[in-house]
Short mmCIF file of C-alpha atoms in Angstrom, two decimals:
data_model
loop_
_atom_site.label_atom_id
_atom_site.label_comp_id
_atom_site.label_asym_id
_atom_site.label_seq_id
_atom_site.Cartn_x
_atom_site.Cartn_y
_atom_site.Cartn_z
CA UNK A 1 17.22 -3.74 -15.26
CA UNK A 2 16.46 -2.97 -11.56
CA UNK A 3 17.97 -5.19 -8.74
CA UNK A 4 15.61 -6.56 -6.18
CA UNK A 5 16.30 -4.13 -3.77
CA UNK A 6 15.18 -1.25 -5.54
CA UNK A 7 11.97 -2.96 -6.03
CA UNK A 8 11.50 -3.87 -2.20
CA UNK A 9 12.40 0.21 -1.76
CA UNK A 10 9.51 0.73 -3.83
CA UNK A 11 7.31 -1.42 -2.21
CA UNK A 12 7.91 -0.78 1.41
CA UNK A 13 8.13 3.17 0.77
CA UNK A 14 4.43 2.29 -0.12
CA UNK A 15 3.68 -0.34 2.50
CA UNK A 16 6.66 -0.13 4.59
CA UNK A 17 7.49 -3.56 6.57
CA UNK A 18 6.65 -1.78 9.92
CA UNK A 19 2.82 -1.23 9.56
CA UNK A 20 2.61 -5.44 9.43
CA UNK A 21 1.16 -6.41 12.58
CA UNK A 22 3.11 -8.15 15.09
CA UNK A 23 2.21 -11.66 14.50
CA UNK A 24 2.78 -11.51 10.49
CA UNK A 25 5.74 -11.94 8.44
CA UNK A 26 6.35 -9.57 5.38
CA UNK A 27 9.56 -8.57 3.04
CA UNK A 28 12.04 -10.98 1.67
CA UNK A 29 10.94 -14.38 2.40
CA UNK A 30 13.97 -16.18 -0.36
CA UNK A 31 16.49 -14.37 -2.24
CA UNK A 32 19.06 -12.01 -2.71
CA UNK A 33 18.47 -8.03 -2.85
CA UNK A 34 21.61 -7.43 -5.38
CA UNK A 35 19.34 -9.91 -7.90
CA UNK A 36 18.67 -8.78 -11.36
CA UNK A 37 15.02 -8.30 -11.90
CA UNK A 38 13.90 -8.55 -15.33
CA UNK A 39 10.13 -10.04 -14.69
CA UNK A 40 7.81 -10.33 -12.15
CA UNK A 41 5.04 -12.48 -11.04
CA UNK A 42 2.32 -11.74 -8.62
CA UNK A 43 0.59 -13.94 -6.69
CA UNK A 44 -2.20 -14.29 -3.82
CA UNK A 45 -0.49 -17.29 -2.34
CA UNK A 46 2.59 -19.35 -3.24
CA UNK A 47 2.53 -22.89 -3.66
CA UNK A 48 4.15 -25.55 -6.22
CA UNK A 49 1.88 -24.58 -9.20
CA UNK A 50 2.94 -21.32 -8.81
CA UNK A 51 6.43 -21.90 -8.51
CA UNK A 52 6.18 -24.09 -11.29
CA UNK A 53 4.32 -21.25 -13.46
CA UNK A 54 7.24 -19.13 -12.28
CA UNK A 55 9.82 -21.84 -13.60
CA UNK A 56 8.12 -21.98 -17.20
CA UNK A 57 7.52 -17.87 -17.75
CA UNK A 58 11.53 -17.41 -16.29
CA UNK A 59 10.35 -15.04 -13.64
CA UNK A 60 13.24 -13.57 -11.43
CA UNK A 61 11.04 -12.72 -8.32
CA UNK A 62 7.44 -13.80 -7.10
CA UNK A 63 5.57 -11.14 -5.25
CA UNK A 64 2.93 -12.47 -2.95
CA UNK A 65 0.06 -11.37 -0.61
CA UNK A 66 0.57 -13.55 2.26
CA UNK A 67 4.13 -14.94 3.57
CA UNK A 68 5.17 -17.49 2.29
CA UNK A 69 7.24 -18.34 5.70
CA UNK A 70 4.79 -17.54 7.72
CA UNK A 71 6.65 -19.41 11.16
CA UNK A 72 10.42 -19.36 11.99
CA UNK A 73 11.91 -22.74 10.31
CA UNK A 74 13.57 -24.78 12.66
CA UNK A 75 14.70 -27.76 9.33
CA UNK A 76 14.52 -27.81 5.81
CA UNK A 77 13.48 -31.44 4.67
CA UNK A 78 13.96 -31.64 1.17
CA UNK A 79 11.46 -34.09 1.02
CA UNK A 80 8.79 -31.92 1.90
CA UNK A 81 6.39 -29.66 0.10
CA UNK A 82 8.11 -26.69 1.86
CA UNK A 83 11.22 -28.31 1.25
CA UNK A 84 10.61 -29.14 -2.21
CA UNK A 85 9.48 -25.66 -2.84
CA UNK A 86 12.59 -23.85 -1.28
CA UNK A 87 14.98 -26.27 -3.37
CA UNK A 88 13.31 -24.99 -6.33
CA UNK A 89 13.30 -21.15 -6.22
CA UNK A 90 17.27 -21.53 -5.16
CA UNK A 91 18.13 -23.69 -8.00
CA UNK A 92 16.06 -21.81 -10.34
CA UNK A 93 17.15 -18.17 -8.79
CA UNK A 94 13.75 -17.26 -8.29
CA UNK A 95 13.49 -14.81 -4.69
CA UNK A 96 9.94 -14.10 -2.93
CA UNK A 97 8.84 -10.99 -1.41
CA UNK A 98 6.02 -11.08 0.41
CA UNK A 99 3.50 -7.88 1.40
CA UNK A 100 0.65 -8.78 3.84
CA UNK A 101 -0.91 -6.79 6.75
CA UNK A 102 1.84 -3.60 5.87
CA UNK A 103 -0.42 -3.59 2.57
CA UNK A 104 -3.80 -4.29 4.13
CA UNK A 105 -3.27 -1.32 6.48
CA UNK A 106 -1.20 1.77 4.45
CA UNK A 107 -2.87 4.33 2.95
CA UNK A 108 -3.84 3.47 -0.58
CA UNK A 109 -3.15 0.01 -0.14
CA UNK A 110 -5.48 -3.21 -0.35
CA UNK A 111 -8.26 -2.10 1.45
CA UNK A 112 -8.45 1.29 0.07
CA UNK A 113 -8.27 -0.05 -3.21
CA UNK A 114 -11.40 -2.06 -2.38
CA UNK A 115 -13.24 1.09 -0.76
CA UNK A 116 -12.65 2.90 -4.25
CA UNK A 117 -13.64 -0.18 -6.47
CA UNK A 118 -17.14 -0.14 -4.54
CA UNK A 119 -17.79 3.05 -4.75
CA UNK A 120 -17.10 4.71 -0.85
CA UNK A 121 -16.74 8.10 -0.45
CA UNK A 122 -15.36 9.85 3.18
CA UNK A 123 -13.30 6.84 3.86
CA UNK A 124 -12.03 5.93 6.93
CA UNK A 125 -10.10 3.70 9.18
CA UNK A 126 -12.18 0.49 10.92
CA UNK A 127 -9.72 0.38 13.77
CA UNK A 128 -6.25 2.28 14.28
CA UNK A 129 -3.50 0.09 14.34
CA UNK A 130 -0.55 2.44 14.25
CA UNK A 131 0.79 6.47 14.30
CA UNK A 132 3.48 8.11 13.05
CA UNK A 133 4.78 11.79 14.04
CA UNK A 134 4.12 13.71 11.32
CA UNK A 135 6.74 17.23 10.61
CA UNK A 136 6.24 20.26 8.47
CA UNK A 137 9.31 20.44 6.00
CA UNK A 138 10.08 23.91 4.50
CA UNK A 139 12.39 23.87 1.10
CA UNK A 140 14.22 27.33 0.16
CA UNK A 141 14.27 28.17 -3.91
CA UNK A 142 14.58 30.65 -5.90
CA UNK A 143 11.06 31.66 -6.91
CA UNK A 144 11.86 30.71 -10.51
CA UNK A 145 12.10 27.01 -9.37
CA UNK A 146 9.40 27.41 -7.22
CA UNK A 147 6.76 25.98 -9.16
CA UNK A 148 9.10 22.74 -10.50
CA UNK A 149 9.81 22.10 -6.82
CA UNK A 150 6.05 22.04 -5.65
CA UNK A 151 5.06 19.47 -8.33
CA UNK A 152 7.93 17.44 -7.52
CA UNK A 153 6.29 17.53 -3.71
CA UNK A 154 3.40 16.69 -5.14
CA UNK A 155 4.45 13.71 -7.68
CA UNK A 156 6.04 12.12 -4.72
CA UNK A 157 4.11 12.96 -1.29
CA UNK A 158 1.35 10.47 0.08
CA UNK A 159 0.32 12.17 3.22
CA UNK A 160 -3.59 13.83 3.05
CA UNK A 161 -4.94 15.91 5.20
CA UNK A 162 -8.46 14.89 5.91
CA UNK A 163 -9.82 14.43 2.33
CA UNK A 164 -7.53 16.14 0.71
CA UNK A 165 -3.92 15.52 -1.51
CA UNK A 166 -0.83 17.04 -2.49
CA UNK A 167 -1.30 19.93 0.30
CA UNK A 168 1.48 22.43 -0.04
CA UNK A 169 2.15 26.14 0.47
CA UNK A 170 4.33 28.56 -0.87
CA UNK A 171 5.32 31.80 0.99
CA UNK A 172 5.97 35.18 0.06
CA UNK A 173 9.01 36.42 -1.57
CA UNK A 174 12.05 36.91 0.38
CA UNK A 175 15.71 37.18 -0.11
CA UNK A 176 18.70 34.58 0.94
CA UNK A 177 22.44 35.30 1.02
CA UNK A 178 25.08 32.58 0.45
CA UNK A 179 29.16 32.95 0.04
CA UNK A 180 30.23 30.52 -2.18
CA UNK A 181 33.58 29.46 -0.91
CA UNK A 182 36.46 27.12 -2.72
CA UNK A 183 35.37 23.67 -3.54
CA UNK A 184 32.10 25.19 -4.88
CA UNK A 185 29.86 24.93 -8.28
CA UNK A 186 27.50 27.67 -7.13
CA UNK A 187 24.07 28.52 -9.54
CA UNK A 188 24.33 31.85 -8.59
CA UNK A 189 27.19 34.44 -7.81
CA UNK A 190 31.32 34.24 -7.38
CA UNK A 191 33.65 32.37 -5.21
CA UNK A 192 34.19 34.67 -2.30
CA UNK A 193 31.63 37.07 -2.87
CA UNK A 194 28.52 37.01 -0.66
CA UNK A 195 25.42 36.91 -3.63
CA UNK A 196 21.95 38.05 -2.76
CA UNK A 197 18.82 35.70 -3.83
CA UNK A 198 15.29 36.60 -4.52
CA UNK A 199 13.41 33.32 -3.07
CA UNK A 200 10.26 31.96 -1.81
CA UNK A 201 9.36 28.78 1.05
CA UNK A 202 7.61 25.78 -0.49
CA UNK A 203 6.38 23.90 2.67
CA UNK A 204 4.58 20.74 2.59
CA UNK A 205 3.65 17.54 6.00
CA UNK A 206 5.08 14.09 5.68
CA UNK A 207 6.40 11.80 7.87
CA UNK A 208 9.96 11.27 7.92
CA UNK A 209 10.64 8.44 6.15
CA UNK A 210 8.32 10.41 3.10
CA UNK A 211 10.15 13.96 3.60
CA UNK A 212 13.43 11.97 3.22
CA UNK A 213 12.09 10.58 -0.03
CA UNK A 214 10.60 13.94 -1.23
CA UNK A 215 14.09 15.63 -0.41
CA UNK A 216 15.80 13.05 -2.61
CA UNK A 217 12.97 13.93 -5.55
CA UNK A 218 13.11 17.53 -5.42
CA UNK A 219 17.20 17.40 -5.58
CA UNK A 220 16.46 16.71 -9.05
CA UNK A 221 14.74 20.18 -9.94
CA UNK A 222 16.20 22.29 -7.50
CA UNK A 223 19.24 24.43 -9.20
CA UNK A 224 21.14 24.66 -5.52
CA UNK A 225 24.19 22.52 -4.91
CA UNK A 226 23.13 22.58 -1.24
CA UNK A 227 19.30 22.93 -0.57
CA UNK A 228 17.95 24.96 2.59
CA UNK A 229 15.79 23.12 4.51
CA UNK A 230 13.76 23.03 7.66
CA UNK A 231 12.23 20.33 9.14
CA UNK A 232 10.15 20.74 12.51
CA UNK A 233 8.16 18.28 14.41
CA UNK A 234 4.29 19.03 14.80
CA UNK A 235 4.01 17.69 18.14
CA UNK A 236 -0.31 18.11 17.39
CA UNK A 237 -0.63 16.07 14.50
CA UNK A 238 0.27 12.42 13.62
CA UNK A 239 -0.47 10.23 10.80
CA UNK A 240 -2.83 6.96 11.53
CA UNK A 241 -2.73 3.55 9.94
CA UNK A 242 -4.91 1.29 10.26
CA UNK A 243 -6.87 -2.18 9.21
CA UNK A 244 -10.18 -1.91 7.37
CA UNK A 245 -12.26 1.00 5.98
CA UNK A 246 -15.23 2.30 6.39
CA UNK A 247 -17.48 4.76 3.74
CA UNK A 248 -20.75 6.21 2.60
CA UNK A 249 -22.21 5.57 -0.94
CA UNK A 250 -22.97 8.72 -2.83
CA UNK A 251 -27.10 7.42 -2.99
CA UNK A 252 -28.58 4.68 -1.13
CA UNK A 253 -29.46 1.74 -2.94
CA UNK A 254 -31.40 -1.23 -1.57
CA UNK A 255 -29.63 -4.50 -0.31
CA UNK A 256 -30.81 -6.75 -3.34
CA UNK A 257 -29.05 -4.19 -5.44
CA UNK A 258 -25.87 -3.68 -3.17
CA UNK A 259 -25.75 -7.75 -3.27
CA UNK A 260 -25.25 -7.99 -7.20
CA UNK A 261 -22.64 -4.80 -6.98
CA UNK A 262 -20.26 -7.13 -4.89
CA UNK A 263 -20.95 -9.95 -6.36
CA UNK A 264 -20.04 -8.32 -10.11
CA UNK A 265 -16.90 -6.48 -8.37
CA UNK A 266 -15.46 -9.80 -6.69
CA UNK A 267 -16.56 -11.79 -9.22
CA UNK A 268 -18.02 -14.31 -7.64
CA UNK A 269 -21.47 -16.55 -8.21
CA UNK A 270 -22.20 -16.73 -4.25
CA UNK A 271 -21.68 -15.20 -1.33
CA UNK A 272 -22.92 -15.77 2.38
CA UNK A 273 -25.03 -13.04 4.28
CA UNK A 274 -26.09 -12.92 7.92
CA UNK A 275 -29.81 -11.45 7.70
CA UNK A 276 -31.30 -11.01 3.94
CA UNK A 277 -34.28 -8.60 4.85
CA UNK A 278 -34.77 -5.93 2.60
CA UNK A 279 -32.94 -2.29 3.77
CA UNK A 280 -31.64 0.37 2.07
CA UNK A 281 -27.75 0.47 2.29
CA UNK A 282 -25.65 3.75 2.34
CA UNK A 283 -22.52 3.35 4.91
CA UNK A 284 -20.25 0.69 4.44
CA UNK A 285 -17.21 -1.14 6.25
CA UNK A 286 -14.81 -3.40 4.87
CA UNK A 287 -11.91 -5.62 5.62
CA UNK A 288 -10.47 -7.98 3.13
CA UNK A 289 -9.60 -11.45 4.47
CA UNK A 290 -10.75 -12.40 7.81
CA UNK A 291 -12.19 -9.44 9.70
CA UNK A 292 -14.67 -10.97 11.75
CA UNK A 293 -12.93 -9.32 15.10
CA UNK A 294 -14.07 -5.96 13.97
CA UNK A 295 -17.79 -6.76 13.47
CA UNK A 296 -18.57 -4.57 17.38
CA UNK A 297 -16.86 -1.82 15.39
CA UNK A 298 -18.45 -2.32 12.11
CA UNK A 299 -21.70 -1.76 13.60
CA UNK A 300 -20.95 1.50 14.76
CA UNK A 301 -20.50 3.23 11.63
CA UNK A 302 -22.26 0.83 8.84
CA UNK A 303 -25.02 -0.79 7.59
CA UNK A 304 -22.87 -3.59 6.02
CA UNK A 305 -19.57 -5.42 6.63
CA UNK A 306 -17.75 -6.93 3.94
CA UNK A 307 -15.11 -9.50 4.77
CA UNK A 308 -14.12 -13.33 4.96
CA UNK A 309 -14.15 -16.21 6.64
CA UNK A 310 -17.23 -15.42 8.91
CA UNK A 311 -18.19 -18.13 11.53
CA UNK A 312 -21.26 -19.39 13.42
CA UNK A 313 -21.27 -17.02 16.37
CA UNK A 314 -19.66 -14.43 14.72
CA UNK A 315 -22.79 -13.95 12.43
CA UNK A 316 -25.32 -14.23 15.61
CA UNK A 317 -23.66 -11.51 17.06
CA UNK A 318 -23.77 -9.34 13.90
CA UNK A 319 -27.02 -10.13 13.65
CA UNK A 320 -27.89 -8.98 17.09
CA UNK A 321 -26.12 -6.10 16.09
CA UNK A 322 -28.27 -5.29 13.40
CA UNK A 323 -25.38 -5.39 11.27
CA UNK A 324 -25.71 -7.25 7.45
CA UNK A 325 -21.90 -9.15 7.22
CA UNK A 326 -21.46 -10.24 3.83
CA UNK A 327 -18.42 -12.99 3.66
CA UNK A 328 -17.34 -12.92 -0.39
CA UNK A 329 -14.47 -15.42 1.41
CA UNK A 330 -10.89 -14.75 1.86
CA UNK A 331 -9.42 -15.86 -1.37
CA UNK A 332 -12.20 -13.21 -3.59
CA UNK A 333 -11.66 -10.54 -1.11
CA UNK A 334 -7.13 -10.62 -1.74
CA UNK A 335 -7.05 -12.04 -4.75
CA UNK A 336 -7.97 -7.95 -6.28
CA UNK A 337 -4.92 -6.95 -4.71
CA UNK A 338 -2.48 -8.31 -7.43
CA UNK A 339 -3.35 -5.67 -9.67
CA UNK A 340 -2.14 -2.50 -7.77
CA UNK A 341 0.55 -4.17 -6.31
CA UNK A 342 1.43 -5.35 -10.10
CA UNK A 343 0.81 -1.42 -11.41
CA UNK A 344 3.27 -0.01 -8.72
CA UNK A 345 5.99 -1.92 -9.82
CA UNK A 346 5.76 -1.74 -13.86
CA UNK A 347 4.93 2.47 -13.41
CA UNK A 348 8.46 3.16 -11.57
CA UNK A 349 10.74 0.32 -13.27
CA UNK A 350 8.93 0.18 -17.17
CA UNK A 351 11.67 -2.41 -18.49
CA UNK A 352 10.66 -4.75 -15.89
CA UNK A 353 7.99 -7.19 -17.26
CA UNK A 354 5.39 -8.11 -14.56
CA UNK A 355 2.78 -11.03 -14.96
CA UNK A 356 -0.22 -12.29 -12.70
CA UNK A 357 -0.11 -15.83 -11.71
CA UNK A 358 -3.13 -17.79 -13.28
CA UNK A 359 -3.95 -20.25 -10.63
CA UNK A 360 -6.59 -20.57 -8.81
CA UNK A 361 -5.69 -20.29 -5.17
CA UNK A 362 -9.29 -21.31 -3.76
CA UNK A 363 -9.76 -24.60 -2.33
CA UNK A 364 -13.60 -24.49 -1.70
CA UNK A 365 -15.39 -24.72 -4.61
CA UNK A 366 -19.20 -25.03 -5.11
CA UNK A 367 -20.87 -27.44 -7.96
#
């Protein structure tokens, strides 16, 4: 049974809590991280019906979308809703971790999720929103272990370059020398005796905080007590994070047609749309929740915007822009993210049981 803080390792390797933007609030709203974890329950938002669904499935933690202390509390009144709710996850040992803009802007998170479920291809970021210095690591092995090191690289890296995943190379043979001295449980040669090794270079890009975590992965397949390594800074190249992505379709298709694709994929009956005239539609932006700010750069590199919460003026200017927004709302456009955030977490701890909250989090609703 994993403890809470291996699952928030998990999670903010993924989305760490330093992507968020600066106004949000993300990680361990209530809890302990030494907590057994034995089920999980994902949720959009958290409010008493979900605490309460939480209570009668005997779920340890509750992993939500948006934070569910979103300002600094200056009281707790027990006789308020917040109150009411905080008073029940402590007596019922029930912690919340919450994963908002960190998960909205990594790579492979919320918004590239929706870019795949719609079909994008050549994806990129709406607007940057952070960079990270990137460095080349280079592992020594024996060439034997060569191959079991690379796929370990591979299993556990997440930086691209361009379009393209799991980039490593190996080098040509070459041959390393090592003196095993006392305290030693060497792989190869004697105590004392300088031993000659026939090995190769598997190099691969990461950012630190990912070449730590591949280090700690390929320990597990590498025969050396002590691993070679060199890590150097490529002062040229820098991974970018950002909010919103942008895409082409593989064919056009017309805007009738694009209209009943979203509306099948967020399953919803309705959705609002600034100028219905019939186009064909090949590049597309998106940014779940409210993304209205990025319409200017939306129009620069789509024919359509999908987001939420879209007001008055926001729509004239799109439409000036010759842009088509299409607002599926804010709920339909987060509520897909429970799934991947849901998969994560039941592919790297199996015994832990995770479940999706069944309320309805929407609070418009149209008879």
């Amino acid at each position: 049974m994993p403890k809470l803080n291996e699952i928030m390792c998990e999670l903010e390797r993924f989305a760490p809590t330093y992507l968020a933007e600066s106004w949000d609030n993300v990680g361990l709203m209530v809890g302990s991280p030494s907590q057994d974890v034995s089920k999980v329950l994902c949720a959009l938002d958290l409010n008493e019906a979900v605490i309460e669904e939480a209570i009668y499935h005997k779920v340890d933690c509750i992993v939500t979308h948006h934070p569910f202390l979103f300002k600094a509390l200056k009281r707790i009144n027990l006789d308020d809703i917040q109150g009411r709710m905080i008073a029940k996850l402590i007596e019922h040992k029930i912690s919340v971790y919450s994963m908002h803009t960190n998960y909205d802007i990594t790579w492979g998170g919320l918004n590239d999720d929706l870019a795949q479920g719609l079909g994008l291809e050549h994806v990129k970021l709406l607007e940057t929103t952070y960079e990270e210095q990137l460095y080349k690591c280079i592992i020594y092995v024996p060439t034997s272990y060569a191959e079991a090191v690379r796929e370990a690289i591979i299993a556990s890296m997440t930086t691209q370059i361009g379009d393209y995943a799991g980039c490593t190379f190996t080098a040509s043979e070459g041959e390393g020398t090592f003196i095993p001295l006392e305290g030693s449980n060497p792989y190869l040669g004697k105590k004392g005796e300088l031993e000659k090794a026939k090995e190769c270079q598997v190099s691969f890009m990461g950012t630190n905080a990912e070449i730590q975590h591949i280090l700690s992965e390929v320990k597990a397949v590498h025969p050396y007590e002590e691993m070679a390594v060199d890590v150097f800074a490529l002062t040229n190249m820098k991974k970018t994070y950002g909010i919103g992505r942008y895409g082409t379709l593989k064919d056009p298709v017309t805007l009738e047609e694009w209209i009943q694709k979203v509306k099948d994929y967020f399953n919803i009956e309705y959705l609002r749309i600034t100028d219905p005239t019939p186009r064909n539609i090949q590049k597309v932006a998106i940014c779940s929740g409210a993304g209205s700010m990025y319409i200017a750069k939306a129009a620069k590199v789509a024919d359509v915007y999908i987001t939420g919460d879209l007001k008055f003026h926001e729509g004239q200017m799109a439409k000036n822009l010759g842009l088509v927004v299409m607002d599926v709302g804010h709920y339909a456009s987060e509520q897909i993210a429970l799934k991947p955030i849901g998969r994560r977490i039941q592919q790297k701890f199996t015994e832990c049981e995770v479940l999706y909250s069944q309320v309805n989090g929407e609070t418009l609703f149209i008879q």
